[in-house]
mmCIF file of C-alpha atoms in Angstrom:
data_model
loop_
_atom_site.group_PDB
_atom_site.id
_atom_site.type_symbol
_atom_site.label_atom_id
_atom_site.label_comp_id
_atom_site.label_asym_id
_atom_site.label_seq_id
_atom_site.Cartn_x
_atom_site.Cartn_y
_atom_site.Cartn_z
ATOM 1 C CA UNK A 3 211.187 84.071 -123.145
ATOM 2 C CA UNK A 4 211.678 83.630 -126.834
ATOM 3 C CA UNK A 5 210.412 80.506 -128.823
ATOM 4 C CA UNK A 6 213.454 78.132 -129.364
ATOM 5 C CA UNK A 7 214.918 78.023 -132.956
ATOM 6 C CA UNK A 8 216.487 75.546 -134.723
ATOM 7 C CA UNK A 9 218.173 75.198 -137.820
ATOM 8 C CA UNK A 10 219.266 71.814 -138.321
ATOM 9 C CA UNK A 11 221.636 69.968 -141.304
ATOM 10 C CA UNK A 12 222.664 66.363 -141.852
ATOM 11 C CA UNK A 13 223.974 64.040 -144.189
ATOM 12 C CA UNK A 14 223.653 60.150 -143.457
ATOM 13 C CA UNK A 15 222.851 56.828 -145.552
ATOM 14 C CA UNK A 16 220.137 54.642 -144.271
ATOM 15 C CA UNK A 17 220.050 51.310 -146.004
ATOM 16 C CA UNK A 18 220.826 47.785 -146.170
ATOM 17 C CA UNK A 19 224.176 45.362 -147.558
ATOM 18 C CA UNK A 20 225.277 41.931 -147.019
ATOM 19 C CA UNK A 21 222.550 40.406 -149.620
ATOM 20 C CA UNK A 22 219.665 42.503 -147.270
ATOM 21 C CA UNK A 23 221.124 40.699 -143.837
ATOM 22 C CA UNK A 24 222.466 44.243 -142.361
ATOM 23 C CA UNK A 25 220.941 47.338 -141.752
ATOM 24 C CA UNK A 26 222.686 50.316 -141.191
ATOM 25 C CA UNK A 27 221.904 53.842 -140.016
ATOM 26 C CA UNK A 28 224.596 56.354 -139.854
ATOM 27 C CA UNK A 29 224.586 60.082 -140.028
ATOM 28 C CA UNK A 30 226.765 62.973 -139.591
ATOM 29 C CA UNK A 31 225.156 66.513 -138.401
ATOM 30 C CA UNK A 32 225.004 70.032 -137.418
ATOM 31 C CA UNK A 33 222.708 71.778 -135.133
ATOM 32 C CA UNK A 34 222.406 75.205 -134.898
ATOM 33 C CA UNK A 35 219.809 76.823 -131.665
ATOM 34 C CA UNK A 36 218.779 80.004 -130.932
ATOM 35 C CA UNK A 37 216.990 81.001 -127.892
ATOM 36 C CA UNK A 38 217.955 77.796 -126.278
ATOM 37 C CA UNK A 39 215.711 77.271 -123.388
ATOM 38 C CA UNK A 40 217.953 76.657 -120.185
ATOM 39 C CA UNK A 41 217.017 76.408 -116.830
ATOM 40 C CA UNK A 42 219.007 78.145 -114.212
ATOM 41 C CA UNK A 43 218.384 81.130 -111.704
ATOM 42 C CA UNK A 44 218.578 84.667 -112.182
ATOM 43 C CA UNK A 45 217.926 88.125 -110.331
ATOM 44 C CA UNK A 46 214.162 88.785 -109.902
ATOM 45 C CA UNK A 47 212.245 92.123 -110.153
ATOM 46 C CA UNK A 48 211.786 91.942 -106.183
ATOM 47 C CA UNK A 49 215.183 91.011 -105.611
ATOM 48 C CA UNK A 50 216.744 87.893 -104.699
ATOM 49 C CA UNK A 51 216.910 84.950 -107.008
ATOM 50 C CA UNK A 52 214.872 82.185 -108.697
ATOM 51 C CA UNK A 53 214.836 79.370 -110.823
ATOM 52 C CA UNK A 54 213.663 80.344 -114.193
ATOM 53 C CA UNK A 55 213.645 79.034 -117.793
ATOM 54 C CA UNK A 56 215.966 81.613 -119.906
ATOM 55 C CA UNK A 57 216.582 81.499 -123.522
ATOM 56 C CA UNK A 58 220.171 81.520 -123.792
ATOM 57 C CA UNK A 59 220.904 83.408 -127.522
ATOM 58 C CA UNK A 60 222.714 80.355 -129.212
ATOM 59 C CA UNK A 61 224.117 76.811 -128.996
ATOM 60 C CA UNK A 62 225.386 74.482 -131.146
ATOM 61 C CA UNK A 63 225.674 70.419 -131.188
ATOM 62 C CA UNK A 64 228.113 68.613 -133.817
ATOM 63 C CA UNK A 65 228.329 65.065 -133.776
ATOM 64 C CA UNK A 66 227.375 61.448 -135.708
ATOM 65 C CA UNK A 67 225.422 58.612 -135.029
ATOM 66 C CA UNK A 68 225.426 55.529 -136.195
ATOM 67 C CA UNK A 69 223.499 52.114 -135.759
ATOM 68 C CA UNK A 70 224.290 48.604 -137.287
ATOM 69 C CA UNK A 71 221.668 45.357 -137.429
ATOM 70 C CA UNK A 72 222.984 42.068 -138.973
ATOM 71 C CA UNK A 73 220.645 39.016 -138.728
ATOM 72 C CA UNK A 74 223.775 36.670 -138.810
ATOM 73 C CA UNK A 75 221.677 33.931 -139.341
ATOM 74 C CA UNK A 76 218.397 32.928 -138.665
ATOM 75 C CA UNK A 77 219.158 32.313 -134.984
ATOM 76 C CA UNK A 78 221.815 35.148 -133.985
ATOM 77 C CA UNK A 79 220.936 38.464 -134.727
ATOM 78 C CA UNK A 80 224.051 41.410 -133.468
ATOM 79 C CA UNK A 81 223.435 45.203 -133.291
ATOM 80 C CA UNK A 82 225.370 48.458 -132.531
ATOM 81 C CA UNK A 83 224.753 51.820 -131.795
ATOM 82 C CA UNK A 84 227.276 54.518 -131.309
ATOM 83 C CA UNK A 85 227.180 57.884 -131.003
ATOM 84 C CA UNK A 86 229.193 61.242 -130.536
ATOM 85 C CA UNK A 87 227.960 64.817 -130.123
ATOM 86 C CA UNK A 88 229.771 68.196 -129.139
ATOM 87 C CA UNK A 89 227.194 70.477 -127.663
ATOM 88 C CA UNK A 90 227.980 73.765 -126.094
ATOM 89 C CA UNK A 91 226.776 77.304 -125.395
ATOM 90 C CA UNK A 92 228.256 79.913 -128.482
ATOM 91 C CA UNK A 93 227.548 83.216 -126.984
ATOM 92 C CA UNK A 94 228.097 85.071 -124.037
ATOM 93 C CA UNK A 95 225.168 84.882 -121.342
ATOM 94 C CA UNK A 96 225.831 84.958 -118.073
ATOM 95 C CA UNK A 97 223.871 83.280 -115.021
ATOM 96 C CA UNK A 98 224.139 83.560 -111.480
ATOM 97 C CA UNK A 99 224.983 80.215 -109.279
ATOM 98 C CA UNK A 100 222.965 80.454 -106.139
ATOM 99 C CA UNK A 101 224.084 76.707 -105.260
ATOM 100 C CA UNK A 102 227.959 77.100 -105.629
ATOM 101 C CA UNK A 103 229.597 75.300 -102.935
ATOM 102 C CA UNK A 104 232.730 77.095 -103.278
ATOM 103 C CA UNK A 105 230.465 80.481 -102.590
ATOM 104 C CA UNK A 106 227.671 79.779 -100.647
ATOM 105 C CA UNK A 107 224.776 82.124 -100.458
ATOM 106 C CA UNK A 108 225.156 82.683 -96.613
ATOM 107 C CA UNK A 109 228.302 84.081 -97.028
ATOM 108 C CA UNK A 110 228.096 85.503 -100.888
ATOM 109 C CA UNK A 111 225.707 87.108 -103.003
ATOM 110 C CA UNK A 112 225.462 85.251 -105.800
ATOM 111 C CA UNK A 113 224.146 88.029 -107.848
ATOM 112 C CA UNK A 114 227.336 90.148 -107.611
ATOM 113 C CA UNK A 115 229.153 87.257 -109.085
ATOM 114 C CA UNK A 116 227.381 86.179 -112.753
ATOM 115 C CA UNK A 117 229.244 83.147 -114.041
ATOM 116 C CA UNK A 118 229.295 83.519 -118.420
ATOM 117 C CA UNK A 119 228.714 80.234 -119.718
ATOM 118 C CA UNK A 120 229.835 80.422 -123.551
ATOM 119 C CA UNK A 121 232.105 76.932 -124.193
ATOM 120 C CA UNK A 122 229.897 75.060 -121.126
ATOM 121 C CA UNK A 123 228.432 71.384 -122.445
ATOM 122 C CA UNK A 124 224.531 71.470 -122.704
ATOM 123 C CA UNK A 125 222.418 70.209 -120.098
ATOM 124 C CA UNK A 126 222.054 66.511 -120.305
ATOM 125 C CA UNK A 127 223.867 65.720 -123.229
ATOM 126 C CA UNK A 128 226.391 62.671 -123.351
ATOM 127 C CA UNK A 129 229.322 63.314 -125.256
ATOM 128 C CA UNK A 130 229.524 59.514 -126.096
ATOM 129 C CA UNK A 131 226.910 56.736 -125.985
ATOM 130 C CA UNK A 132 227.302 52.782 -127.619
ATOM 131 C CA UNK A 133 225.333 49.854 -127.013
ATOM 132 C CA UNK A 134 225.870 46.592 -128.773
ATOM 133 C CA UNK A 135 223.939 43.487 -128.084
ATOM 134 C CA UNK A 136 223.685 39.416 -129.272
ATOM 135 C CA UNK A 137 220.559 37.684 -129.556
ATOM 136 C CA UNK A 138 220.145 33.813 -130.024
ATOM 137 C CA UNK A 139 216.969 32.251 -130.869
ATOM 138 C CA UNK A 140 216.910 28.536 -130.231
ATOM 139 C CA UNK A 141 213.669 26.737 -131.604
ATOM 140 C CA UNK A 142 211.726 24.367 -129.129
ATOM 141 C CA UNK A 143 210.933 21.111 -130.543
ATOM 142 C CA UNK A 144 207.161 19.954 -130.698
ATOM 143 C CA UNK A 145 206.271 23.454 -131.615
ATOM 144 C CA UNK A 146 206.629 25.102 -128.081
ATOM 145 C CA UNK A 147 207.697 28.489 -129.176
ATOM 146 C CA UNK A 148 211.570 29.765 -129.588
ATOM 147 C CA UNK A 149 213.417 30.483 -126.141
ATOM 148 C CA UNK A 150 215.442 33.561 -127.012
ATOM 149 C CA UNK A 151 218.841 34.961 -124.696
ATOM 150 C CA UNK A 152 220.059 38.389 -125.343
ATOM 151 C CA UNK A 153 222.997 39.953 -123.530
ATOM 152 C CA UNK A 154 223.468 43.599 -124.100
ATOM 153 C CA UNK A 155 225.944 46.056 -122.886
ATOM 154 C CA UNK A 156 225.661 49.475 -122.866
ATOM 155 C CA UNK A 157 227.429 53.164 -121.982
ATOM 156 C CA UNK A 158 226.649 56.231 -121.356
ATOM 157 C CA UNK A 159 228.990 59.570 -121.028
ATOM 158 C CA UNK A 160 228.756 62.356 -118.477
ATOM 159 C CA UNK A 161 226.265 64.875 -117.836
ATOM 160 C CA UNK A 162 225.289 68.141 -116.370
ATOM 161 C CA UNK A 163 222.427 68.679 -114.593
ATOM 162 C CA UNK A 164 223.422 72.779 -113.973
ATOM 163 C CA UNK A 165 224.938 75.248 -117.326
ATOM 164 C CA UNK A 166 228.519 75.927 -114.446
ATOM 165 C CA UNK A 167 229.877 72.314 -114.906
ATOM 166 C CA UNK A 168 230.678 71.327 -111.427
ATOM 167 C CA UNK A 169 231.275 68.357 -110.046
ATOM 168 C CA UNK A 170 228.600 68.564 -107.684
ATOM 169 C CA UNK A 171 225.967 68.653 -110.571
ATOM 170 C CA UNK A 172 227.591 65.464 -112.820
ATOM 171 C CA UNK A 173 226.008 62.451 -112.912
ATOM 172 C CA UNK A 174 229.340 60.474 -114.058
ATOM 173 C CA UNK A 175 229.252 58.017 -116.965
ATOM 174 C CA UNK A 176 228.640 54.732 -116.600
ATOM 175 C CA UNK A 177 227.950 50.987 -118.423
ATOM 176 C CA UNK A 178 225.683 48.718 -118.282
ATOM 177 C CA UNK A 179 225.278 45.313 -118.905
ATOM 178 C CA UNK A 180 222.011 43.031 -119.336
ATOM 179 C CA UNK A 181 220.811 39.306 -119.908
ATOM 180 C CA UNK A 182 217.371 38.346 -120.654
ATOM 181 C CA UNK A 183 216.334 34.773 -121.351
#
């Protein structure tokens, strides 16, 4: 298959405010692929099917991201990330779904039925993602260190594990939430 290409653009600030007590990180971008590498299964020389890498001719991602640290004071420190990104395939390419429930290979051949998967979400990407956290550092007295809690929270969007968007291959979105002390 064909090397992957990308052509990528973006526009962000990176920098501090609040008198040098919060950092933020945003940025707004564009990319471009061609020759995406995808994994999926296609007709062999033999016949039959197999799992293969192909490079699907073009796919795009839009999106931002964005990330906020603020040392409120010198004990409580608060962060943020957020994030959005479009990705899908932009041209025509179709593959052939050997695992489709709906037409399984005992009673189909996938091969007569190619599935074109221009408009489909890339493989493992999360339209949405944020996390935001608060830490507290508490001194101990006599010199015995700093005993720090953080609670942090945290979700993650939908993805595909297969280019045909089923069900079946979706590991659903989903939050988290953790303490350390």
């Amino acid at each position: 298959y064909e090397p992957e290409g990308l052509t990528a653009y973006e526009l962000g600030y990176k920098g501090e405010i609040l008198n040098g007590t919060m950092q933020v990180n945003s940025a707004l971008y564009y990319y471009d692929y061609q020759d995406v590498h995808t994994f999926a299964s296609g007709p062999t020389a033999l016949g039959g099917v197999s799992t293969s890498v192909f490079a699907v001719p073009s796919a795009e991602m839009i999106g931002f991201d964005t990330d906020v640290l603020w040392l409120v004071n010198q004990r409580i420190t608060l962060g943020a990330t957020a994030s959005y990104t479009h990705s899908e395939y932009t041209d025509s390419f179709d593959m052939i779904d050997s695992f489709n429930a709906a037409r399984p290979g005992t009673l189909f051949n996938a091969a007569d039925t190619p599935f074109d998967i221009k408009g489909n979400q890339m493989l493992r990407v999360p339209e949405y993602k944020f996390n935001a956290y608060a830490q507290y550092a508490l001194p101990l007295s006599g010199d015995k260190g700093t005993l720090t809690g953080l609670i942090d929270y945290s979700y993650i969007d939908s993805v595909y594990f297969n280019v045909f968007e089923q069900a079946s291959d979706e590991a659903p979105d989903y939050t988290r939430v953790d303490a350390r002390l």
